[in-house]
């Protein structure tokens, strides 16, 4: 008859052996069902694409930030003398800093006060056309990107205010991103009841680009109160942060 001491030692050893066998079985079964390297699951027949799973979106890894206008093209202007081109670049720069601080790569279409036409060609009468073509090329050469164009609004009647977001038809994701930006901005602009709008041929870049693309009109320079806020660095940062917070969830 075994002693109580030998029984005391035997039980933990048996438990340890059982645990090792259980782990070994799990490892063997895991190897049988694991997806091999270089192969996605589920697999598809050659030449046949696998539809994305529910909730999956087009991959976005880089944000192209487009500060509208520049140089000879000042855009609209407030009564106090604030040019749209300058406010656009200020918001775009703040947005870039927020994205890059959170590890999201960015590409700026411009970082200076100039249009992007080629000075080495006959640009007379074609500056704006060449500028837009250059911005389009930057977006098209950036893989897996979201294009965000920053602008300011204006209207003959000065009472209108608030952020307005447009989206391109080239990617279904454009509308979803635009909705997120509009919704987040409207959450603190309590009198802003604007809806997102689809861009037509009158907005060249959003009309031509195939990547997800939105244009954010960050406010009305024709409204004296809103123009004064847009001249303030802290307010411009708030606008940039709202855009950042709205688009960040879409970026891998």
mmCIF file of N, CA and C in Angstrom, residues 15 18 59 89 120 122 146 159 161 173 194 202 233 235:
data_model
loop_
_atom_site.group_PDB
_atom_site.id
_atom_site.type_symbol
_atom_site.label_atom_id
_atom_site.label_comp_id
_atom_site.label_asym_id
_atom_site.label_seq_id
_atom_site.Cartn_x
_atom_site.Cartn_y
_atom_site.Cartn_z
ATOM 1 N N UNK A 15 -1.111 15.504 -13.003
ATOM 2 C CA UNK A 15 -1.758 16.724 -13.506
ATOM 3 C C UNK A 15 -0.855 17.447 -14.506
ATOM 4 N N UNK A 18 -0.834 15.570 -17.789
ATOM 5 C CA UNK A 18 -2.087 15.819 -18.501
ATOM 6 C C UNK A 18 -2.071 17.183 -19.183
ATOM 7 N N UNK A 59 -8.619 50.055 -47.597
ATOM 8 C CA UNK A 59 -7.526 50.447 -46.708
ATOM 9 C C UNK A 59 -7.034 51.870 -46.981
ATOM 10 N N UNK A 89 -4.115 77.089 -45.472
ATOM 11 C CA UNK A 89 -2.810 76.512 -45.167
ATOM 12 C C UNK A 89 -2.622 76.346 -43.661
ATOM 13 N N UNK A 120 8.049 76.234 -65.994
ATOM 14 C CA UNK A 120 8.852 75.981 -67.173
ATOM 15 C C UNK A 120 8.048 75.783 -68.441
ATOM 16 N N UNK A 122 4.426 77.082 -70.892
ATOM 17 C CA UNK A 122 3.602 78.246 -71.214
ATOM 18 C C UNK A 122 2.346 78.193 -70.340
ATOM 19 N N UNK A 146 -6.367 58.897 -48.454
ATOM 20 C CA UNK A 146 -7.590 59.682 -48.313
ATOM 21 C C UNK A 146 -7.215 61.117 -48.658
ATOM 22 N N UNK A 159 -24.960 86.493 -43.178
ATOM 23 C CA UNK A 159 -25.464 85.788 -41.996
ATOM 24 C C UNK A 159 -25.131 84.299 -41.997
ATOM 25 N N UNK A 161 -23.173 80.777 -41.903
ATOM 26 C CA UNK A 161 -21.963 80.320 -41.218
ATOM 27 C C UNK A 161 -21.987 78.799 -41.097
ATOM 28 N N UNK A 173 -16.527 55.220 -50.051
ATOM 29 C CA UNK A 173 -16.095 55.597 -48.707
ATOM 30 C C UNK A 173 -16.093 57.117 -48.510
ATOM 31 N N UNK A 194 -26.270 71.785 -41.479
ATOM 32 C CA UNK A 194 -25.964 71.480 -42.873
ATOM 33 C C UNK A 194 -25.820 69.975 -43.089
ATOM 34 N N UNK A 202 -18.193 70.728 -61.009
ATOM 35 C CA UNK A 202 -17.732 72.058 -60.602
ATOM 36 C C UNK A 202 -16.634 71.982 -59.545
ATOM 37 N N UNK A 233 -5.749 81.375 -34.103
ATOM 38 C CA UNK A 233 -5.025 80.111 -34.205
ATOM 39 C C UNK A 233 -5.674 78.999 -33.390
ATOM 40 N N UNK A 235 -8.830 78.605 -32.614
ATOM 41 C CA UNK A 235 -10.052 78.140 -33.269
ATOM 42 C C UNK A 235 -9.723 77.270 -34.468
#
